[in-house]
CSV table of C-alpha atoms in Angstrom, one decimal:
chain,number,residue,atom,x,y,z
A,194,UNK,CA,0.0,0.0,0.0
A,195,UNK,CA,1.1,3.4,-1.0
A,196,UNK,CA,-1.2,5.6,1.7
A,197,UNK,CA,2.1,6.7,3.3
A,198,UNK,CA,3.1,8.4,0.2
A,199,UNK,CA,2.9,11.9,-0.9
A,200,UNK,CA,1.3,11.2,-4.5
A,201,UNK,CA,0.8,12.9,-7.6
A,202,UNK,CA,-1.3,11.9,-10.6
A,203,UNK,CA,-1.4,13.4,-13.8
A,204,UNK,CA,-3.7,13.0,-16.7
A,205,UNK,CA,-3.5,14.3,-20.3
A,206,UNK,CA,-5.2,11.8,-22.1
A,207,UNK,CA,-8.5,12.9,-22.4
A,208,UNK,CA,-9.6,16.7,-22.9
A,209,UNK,CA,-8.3,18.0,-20.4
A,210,UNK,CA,-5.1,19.1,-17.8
A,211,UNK,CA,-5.9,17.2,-14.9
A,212,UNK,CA,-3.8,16.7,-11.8
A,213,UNK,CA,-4.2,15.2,-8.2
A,214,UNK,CA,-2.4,15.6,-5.4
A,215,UNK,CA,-2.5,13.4,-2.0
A,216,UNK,CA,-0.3,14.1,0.6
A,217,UNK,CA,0.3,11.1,3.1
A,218,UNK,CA,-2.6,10.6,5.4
A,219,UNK,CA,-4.7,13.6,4.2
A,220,UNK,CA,-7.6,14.0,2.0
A,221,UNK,CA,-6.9,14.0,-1.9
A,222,UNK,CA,-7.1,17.3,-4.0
A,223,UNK,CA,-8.3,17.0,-7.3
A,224,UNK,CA,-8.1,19.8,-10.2
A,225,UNK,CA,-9.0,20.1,-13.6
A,226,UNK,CA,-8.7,22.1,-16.6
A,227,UNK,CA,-11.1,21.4,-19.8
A,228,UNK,CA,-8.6,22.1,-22.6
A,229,UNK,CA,-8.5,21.6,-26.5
A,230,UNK,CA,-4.9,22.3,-26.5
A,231,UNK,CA,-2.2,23.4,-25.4
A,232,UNK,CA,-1.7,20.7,-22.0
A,233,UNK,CA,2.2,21.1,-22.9
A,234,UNK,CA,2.1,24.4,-21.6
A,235,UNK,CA,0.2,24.3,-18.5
A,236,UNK,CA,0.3,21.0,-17.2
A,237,UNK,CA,4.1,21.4,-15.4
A,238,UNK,CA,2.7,25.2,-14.0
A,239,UNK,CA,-0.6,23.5,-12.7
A,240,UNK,CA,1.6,20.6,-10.8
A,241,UNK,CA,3.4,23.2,-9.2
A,242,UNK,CA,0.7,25.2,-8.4
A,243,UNK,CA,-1.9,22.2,-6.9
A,244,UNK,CA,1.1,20.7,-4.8
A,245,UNK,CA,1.8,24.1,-3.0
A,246,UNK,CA,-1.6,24.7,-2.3
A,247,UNK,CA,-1.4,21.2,-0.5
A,248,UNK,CA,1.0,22.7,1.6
A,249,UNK,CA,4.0,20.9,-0.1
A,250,UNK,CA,7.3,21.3,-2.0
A,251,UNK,CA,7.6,19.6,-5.3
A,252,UNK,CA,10.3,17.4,-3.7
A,253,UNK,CA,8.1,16.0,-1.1
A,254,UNK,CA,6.6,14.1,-3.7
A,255,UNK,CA,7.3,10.6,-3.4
A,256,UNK,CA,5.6,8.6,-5.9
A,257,UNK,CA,4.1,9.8,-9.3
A,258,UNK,CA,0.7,8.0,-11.4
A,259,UNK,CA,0.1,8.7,-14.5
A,260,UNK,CA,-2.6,7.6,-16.8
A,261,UNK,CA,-1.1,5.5,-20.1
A,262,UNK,CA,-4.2,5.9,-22.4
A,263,UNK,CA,-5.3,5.4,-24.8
A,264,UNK,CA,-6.5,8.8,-25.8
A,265,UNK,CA,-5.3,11.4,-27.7
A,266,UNK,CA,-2.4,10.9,-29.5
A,267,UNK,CA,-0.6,13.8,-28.5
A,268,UNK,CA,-2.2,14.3,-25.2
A,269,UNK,CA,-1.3,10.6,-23.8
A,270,UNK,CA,2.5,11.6,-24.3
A,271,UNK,CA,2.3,14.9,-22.5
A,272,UNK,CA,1.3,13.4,-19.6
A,273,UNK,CA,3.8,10.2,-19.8
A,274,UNK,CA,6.7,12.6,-20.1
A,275,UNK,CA,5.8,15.0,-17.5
A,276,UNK,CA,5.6,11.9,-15.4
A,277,UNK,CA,8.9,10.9,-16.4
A,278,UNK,CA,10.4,14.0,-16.1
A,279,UNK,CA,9.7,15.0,-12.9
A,280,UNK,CA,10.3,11.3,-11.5
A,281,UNK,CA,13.8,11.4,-12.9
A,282,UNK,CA,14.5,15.0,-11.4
A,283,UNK,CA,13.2,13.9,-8.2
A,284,UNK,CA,14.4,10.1,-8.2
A,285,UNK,CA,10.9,8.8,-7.1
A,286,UNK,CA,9.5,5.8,-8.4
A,287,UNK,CA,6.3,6.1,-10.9
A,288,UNK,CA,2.6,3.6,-12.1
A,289,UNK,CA,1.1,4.1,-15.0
A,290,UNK,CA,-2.7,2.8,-15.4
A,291,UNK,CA,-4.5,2.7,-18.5
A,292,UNK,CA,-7.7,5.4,-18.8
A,293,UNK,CA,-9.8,1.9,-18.8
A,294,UNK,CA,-8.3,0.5,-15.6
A,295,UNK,CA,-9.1,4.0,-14.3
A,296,UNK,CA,-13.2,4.1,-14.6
A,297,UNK,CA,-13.5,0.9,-13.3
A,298,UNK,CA,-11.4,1.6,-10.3
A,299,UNK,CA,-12.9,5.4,-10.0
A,300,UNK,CA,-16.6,3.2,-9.7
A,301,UNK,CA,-15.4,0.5,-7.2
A,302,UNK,CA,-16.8,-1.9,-10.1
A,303,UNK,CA,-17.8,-5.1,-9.4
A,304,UNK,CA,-20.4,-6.5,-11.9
A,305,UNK,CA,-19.7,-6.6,-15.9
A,306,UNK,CA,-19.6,-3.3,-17.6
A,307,UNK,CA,-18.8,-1.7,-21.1
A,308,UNK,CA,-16.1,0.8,-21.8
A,309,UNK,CA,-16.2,3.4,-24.4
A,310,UNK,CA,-14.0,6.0,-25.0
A,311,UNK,CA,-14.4,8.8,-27.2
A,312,UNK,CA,-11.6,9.1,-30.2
A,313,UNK,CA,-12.8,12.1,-31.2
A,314,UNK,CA,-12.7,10.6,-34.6
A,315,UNK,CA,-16.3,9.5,-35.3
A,316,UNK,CA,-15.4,6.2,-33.0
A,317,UNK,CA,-15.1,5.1,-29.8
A,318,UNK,CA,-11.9,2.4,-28.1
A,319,UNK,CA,-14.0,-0.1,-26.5
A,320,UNK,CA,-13.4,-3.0,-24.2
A,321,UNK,CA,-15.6,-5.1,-21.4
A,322,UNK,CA,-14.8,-5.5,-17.9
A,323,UNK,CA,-15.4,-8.7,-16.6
A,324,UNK,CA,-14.4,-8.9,-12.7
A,325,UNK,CA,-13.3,-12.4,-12.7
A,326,UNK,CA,-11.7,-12.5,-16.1
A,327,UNK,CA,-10.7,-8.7,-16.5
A,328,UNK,CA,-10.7,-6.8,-19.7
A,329,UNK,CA,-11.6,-8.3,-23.3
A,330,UNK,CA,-9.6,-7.7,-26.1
A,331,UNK,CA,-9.6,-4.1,-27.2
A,332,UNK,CA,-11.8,-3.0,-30.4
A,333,UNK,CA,-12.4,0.5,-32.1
A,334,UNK,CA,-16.3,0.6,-32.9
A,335,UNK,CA,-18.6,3.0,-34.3
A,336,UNK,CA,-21.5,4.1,-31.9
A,337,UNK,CA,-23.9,1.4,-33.4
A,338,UNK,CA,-21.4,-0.7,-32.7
A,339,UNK,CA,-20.8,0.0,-29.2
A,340,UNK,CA,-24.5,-0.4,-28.7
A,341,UNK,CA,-24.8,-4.0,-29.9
A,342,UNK,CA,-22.0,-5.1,-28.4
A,343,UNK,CA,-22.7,-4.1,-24.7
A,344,UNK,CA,-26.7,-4.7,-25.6
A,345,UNK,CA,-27.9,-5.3,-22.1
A,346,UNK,CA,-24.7,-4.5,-19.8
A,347,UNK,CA,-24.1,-1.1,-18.1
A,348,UNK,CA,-22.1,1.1,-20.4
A,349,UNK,CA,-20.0,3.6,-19.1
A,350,UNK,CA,-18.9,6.7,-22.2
A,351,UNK,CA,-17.2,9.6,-22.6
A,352,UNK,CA,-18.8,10.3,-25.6
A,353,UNK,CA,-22.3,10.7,-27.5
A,354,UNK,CA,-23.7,7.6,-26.9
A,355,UNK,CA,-27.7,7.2,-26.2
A,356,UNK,CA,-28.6,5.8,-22.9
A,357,UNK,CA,-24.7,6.1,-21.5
A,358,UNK,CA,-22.8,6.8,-17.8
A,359,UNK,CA,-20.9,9.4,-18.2
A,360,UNK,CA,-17.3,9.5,-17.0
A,361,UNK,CA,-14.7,12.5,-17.8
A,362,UNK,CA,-11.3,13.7,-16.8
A,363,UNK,CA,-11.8,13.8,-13.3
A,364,UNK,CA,-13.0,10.4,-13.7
A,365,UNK,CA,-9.3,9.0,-14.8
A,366,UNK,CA,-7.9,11.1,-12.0
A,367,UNK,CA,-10.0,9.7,-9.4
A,368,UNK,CA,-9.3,6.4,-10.7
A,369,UNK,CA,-5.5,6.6,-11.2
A,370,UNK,CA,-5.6,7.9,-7.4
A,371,UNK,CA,-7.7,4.7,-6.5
A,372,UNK,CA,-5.2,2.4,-8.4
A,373,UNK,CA,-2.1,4.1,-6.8
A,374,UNK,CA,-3.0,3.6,-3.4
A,375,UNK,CA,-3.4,-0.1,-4.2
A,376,UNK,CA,0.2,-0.2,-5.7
A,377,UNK,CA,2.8,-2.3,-3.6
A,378,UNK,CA,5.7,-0.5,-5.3
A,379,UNK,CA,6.4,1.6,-7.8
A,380,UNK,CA,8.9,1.0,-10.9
A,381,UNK,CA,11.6,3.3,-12.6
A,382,UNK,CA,10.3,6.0,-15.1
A,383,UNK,CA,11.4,4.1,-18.2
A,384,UNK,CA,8.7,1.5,-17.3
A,385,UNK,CA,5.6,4.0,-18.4
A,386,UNK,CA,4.3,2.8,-21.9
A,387,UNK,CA,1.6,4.5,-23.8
A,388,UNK,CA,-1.1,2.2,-25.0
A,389,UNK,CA,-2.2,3.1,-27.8
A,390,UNK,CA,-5.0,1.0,-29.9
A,391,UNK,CA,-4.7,3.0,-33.4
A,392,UNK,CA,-1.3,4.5,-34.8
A,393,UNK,CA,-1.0,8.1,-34.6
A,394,UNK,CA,-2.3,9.5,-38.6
A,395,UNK,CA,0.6,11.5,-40.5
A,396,UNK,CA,-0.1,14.0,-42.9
A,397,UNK,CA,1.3,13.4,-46.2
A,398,UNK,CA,2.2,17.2,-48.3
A,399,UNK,CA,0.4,17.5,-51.5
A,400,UNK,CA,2.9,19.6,-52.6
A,401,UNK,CA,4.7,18.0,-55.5
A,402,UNK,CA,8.4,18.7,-55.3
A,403,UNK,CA,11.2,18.5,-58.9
A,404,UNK,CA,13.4,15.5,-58.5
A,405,UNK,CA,17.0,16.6,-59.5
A,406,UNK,CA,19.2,14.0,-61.7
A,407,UNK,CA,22.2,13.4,-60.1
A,408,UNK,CA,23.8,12.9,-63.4
């Protein structure tokens, strides 16, 4: 058990800059910041800022969660290098939990459920939580999709879904908290690995460029 810890959790994977901080045998704080963009830029001024309103200096942090995705792209390796970062600089061990691990642990779940998180693509990552057997296999589905396959278990959504449980950032903050205080021990900062369930897309230019002959 970690309760003895002075934690930090970050989360960029979502829409938002969200960040928790529990010192040892206190309450949690938890804060977040809706945000399109521009988490690169605020997240390291917002850790700063929650831990001294705990009370606390940066360096009394002693062990850092972070939420692994998937999610956003972009967003998902914001937070995992913060994470690192500041581990590194403080030499404090880090957990990572993926954002699906996170809702079930933020709802104490224990009865089957449906996953779906919003790709902001038109689709959605989905898995099912089974509490003897864990998570299924992950899947990308449309919202149809997502329907029929969790036709008659309690679906839990991010996104535009008809007749959903909502979860949001705070959710995956709440839960990486609940999963960190479960955590035995931590591991070394090269151990956080994104999950990601679609490769990032890559623009190619349409601007056609003149080969020049070598001869």
């Amino acid at each position: 058990m970690t309760s003895d810890k002075d934690i930090l959790c970050i989360d960029t994977t979502l829409n938002g800059c969200s960040v928790a901080v529990k010192p040892a045998s206190q309450d949690a704080s938890f804060h977040v910041e809706i945000m399109g963009r521009g988490q690169s830029d605020r997240l390291v001024p917002m850790i700063l800022e929650c831990v001294s309103a705990r009370g606390l200096a940066l360096q009394d942090i002693t062990l850092i969660c972070t939420s692994t995705g998937p999610g956003s792209f972009t967003g998902t390796r914001i937070g995992l290098s913060a994470a690192q970062g500041v581990a590194l600089s403080l030499d404090v061990e880090t957990v990572g939990y993926n954002d699906f691990e996170c809702v079930v642990a933020a709802n104490g779940f224990d009865k089957s459920c449906a996953i779906a998180i919003d790709t902001k693509r038109g689709d959605f990552f989905f898995k099912i939580y089974h509490p003897d057997n864990g998570f299924s296999e992950g899947s990308i589905l449309e919202a149809d999709d997502v329907l029929a396959q969790s036709k008659n278990m309690f679906l839990i959504s991010n996104g535009d879904i008809e007749s959903v449980e909502p979860f949001d950032s705070e959710t995956i903050l709440r839960g990486l908290l609940a999963n960190a205080l479960e955590t035995e021990k931590g591991f070394a900062p090269s151990a956080l690995k994104p999950v990601y369930m679609r490769e990032a897309e890559t623009s190619v230019s349409k601007i056609k460029y003149k080969t020049i002959s070598s001869s």
